[in-house]
CSV table of C-alpha atoms in Angstrom, one decimal:
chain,number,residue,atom,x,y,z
A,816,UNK,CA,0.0,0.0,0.0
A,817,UNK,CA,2.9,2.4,0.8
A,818,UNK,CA,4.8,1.9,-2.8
A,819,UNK,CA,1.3,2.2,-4.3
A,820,UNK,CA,1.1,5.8,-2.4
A,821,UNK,CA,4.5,6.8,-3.5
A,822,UNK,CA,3.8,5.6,-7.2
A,823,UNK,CA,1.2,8.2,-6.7
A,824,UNK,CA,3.5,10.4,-5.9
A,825,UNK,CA,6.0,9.8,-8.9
A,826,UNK,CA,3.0,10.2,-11.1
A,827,UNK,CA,1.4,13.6,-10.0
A,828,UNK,CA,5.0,14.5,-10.9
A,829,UNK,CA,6.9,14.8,-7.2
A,830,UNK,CA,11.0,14.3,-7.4
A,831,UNK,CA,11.0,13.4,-3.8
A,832,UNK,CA,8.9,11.9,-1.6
A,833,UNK,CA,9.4,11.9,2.5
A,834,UNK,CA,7.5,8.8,4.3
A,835,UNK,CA,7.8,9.3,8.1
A,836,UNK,CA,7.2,6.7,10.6
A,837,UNK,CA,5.7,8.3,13.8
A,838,UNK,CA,5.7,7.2,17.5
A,839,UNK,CA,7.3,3.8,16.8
A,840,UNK,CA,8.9,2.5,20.1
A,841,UNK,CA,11.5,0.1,20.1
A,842,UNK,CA,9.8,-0.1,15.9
A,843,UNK,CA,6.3,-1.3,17.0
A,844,UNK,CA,2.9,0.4,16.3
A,845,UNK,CA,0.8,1.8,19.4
A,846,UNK,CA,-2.2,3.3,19.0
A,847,UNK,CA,-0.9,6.7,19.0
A,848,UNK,CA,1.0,5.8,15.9
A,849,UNK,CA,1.0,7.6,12.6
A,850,UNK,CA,2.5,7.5,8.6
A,851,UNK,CA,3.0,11.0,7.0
A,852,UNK,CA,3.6,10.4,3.4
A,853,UNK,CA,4.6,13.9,1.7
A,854,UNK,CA,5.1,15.2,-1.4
A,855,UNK,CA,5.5,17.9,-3.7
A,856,UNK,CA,3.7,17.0,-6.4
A,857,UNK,CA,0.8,18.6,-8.7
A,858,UNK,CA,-1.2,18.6,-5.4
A,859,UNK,CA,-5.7,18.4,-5.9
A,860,UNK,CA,-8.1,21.1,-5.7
A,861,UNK,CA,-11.6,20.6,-4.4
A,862,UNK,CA,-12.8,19.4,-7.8
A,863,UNK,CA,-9.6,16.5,-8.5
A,864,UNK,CA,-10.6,15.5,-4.4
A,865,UNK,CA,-14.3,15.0,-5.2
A,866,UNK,CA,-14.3,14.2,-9.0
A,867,UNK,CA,-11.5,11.9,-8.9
A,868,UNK,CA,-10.1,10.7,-5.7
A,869,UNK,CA,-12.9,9.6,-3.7
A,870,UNK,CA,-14.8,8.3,-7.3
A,871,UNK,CA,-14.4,4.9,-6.4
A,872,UNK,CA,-15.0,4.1,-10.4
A,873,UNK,CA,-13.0,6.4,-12.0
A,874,UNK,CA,-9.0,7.0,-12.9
A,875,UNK,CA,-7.7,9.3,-15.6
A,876,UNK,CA,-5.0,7.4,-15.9
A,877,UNK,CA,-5.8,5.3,-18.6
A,878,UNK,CA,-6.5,8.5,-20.5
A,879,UNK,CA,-3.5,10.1,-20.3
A,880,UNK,CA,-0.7,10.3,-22.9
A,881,UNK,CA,3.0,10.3,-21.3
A,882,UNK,CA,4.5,13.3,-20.4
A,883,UNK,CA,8.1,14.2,-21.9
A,884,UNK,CA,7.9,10.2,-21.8
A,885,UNK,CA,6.9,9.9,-18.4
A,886,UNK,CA,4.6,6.6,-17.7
A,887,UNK,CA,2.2,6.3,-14.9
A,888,UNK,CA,3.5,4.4,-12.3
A,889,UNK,CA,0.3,4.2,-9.6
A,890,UNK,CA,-2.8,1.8,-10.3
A,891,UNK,CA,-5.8,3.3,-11.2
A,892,UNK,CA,-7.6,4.4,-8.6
A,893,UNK,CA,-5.9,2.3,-6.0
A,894,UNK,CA,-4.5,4.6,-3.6
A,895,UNK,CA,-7.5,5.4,-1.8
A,896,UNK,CA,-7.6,2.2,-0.9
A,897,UNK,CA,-4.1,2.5,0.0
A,898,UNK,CA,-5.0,4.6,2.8
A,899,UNK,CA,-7.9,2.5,3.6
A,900,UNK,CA,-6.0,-0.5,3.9
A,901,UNK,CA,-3.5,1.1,6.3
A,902,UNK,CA,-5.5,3.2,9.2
A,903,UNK,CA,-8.9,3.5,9.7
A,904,UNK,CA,-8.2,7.5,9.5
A,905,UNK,CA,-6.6,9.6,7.5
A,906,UNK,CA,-5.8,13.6,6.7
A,907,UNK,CA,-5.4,14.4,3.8
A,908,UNK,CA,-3.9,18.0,3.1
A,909,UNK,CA,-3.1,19.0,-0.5
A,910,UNK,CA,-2.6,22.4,-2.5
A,911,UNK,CA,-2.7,22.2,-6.1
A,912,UNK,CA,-0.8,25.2,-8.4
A,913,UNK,CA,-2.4,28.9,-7.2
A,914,UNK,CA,-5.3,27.0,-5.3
A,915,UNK,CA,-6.0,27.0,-1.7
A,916,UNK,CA,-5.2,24.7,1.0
A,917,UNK,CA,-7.4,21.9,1.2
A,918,UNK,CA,-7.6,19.1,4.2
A,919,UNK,CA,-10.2,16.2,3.9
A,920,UNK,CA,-10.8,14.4,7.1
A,921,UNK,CA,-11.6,10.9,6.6
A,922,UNK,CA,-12.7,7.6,9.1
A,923,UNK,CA,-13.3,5.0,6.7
A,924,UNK,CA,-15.1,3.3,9.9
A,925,UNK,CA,-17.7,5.5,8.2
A,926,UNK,CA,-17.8,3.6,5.1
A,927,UNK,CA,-18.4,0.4,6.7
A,928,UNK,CA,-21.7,0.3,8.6
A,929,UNK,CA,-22.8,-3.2,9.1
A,930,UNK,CA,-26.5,-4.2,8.3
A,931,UNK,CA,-26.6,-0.8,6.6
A,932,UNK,CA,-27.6,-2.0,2.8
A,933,UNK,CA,-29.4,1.0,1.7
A,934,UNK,CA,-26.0,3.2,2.5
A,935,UNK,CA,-24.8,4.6,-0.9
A,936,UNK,CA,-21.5,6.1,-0.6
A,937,UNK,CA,-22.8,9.7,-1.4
A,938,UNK,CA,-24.6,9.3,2.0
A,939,UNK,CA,-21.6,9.4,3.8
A,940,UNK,CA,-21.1,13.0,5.5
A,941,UNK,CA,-17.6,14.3,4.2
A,942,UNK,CA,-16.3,17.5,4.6
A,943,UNK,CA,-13.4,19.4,2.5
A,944,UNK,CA,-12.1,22.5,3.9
A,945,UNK,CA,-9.6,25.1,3.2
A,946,UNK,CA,-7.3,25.5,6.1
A,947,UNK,CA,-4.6,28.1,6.6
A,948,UNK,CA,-0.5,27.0,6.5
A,949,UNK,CA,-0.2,26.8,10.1
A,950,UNK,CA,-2.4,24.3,10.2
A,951,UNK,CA,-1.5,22.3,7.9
A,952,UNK,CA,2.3,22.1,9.3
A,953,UNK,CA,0.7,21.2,12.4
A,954,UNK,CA,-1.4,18.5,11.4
A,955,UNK,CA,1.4,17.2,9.0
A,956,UNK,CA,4.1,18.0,11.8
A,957,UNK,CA,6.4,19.0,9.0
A,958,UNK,CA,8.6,22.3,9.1
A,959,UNK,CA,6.3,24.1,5.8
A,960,UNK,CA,3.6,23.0,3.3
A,961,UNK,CA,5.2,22.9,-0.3
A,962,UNK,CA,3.5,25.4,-2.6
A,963,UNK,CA,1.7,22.2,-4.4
A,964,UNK,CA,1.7,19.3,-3.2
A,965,UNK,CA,-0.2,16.5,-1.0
A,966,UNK,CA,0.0,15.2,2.7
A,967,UNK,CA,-1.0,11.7,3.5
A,968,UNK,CA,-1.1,11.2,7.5
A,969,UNK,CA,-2.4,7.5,8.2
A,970,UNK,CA,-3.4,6.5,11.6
A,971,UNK,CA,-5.5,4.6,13.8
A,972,UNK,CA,-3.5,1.6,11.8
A,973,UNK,CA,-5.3,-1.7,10.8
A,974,UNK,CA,-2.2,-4.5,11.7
A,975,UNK,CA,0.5,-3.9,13.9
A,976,UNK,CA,4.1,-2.7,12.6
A,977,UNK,CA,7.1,-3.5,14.1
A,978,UNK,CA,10.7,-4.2,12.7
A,979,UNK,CA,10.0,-7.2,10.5
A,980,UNK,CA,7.4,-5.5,8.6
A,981,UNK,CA,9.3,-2.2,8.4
A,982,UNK,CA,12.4,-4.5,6.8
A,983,UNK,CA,10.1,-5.8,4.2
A,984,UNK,CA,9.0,-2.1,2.9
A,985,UNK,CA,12.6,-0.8,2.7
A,986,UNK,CA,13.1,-3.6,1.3
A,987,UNK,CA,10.0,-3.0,-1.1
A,988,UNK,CA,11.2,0.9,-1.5
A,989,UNK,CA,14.7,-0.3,-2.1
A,990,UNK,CA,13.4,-2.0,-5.4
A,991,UNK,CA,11.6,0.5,-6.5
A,992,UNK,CA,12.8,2.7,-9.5
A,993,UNK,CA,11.1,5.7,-10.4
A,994,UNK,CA,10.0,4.3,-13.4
A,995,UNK,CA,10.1,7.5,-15.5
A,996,UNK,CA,14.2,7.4,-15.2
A,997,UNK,CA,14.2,4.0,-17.2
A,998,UNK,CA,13.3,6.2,-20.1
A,999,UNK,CA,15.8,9.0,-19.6
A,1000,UNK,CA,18.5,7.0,-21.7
């Protein structure tokens, strides 16, 4: 779920990405846990957030012609899921190009009501908000907000971490390649 989030990344165009493990003692989970994946990619406005990432059925991906002979990297549509599969909350905090600030808080717990059959996901209560810098760094707990760009702060985690588990994603991160610099020959 992580390399799917920083494929994401690589594909709205970020050169770096920072993935941040917080309160890990002794590299275990507690519940007080978190993940901040950051970048400074092409970022979302209110429209990409609503239109596109929470559109269960929908990814431009397939749509899109390379850029400068950039592939996407990121499955379509999957990284929602990403964050689902990781925490049953998440904050996401995003800025695209000359727009404002944007955080969408989200328990997926919300998503999930048993016995509920009638619940259509447009039923569930979201709210997107524009929020100033300072709190974004705080929510983020990172030193500034890029001028574009997108926060993912996982918590509330579904399976424990602990060192095993964080070996096997270096590892996985390790192997990864930007895939865009295969083509820079």
């Amino acid at each position: 779920a992580i390399v799917e989030l920083v494929k994401n990344s690589y594909d709205a165009e970020s050169d770096q990405v920072l993935i941040r493990f917080e309160n890990f003692p002794k590299g275990s989970s507690t519940k007080s846990s978190r993940i901040v994946i950051a970048d400074e990619g092409k970022g979302m406005d209110g429209d990409d957030i609503e239109d596109k990432w929470l559109n269960i059925a929908y990814s431009e991906k397939y749509l899109l012609e390379p850029e400068d002979g950039n592939y996407l990297a990121g499955n379509k549509g999957i990284g929602r899921f990403s964050c689902d599969r990781l925490g049953a909350k998440l904050d996401l905090i995003t800025r695209k190009e000359n727009k404002e600030l944007l955080h969408l808080k989200i328990k997926w717990e919300d998503f999930e009501i048993e016995g509920e059959k009638d619940l259509t996901i447009e039923k569930i209560p979201l709210e997107l908000n524009s929020i100033d810098e300072e709190t974004a760094i705080k929510l983020a707990d990172i030193k500034s907000f890029p001028e574009t760009g997108t926060v993912l702060v996982i918590s509330a985690f579904r399976s424990q971490w602990n060192q095993d588990k964080l070996k096997k994603l270096k590892t996985s991160l390790e192997k990864f390649i930007n895939p865009n610099q295969l083509y820079l020959r």
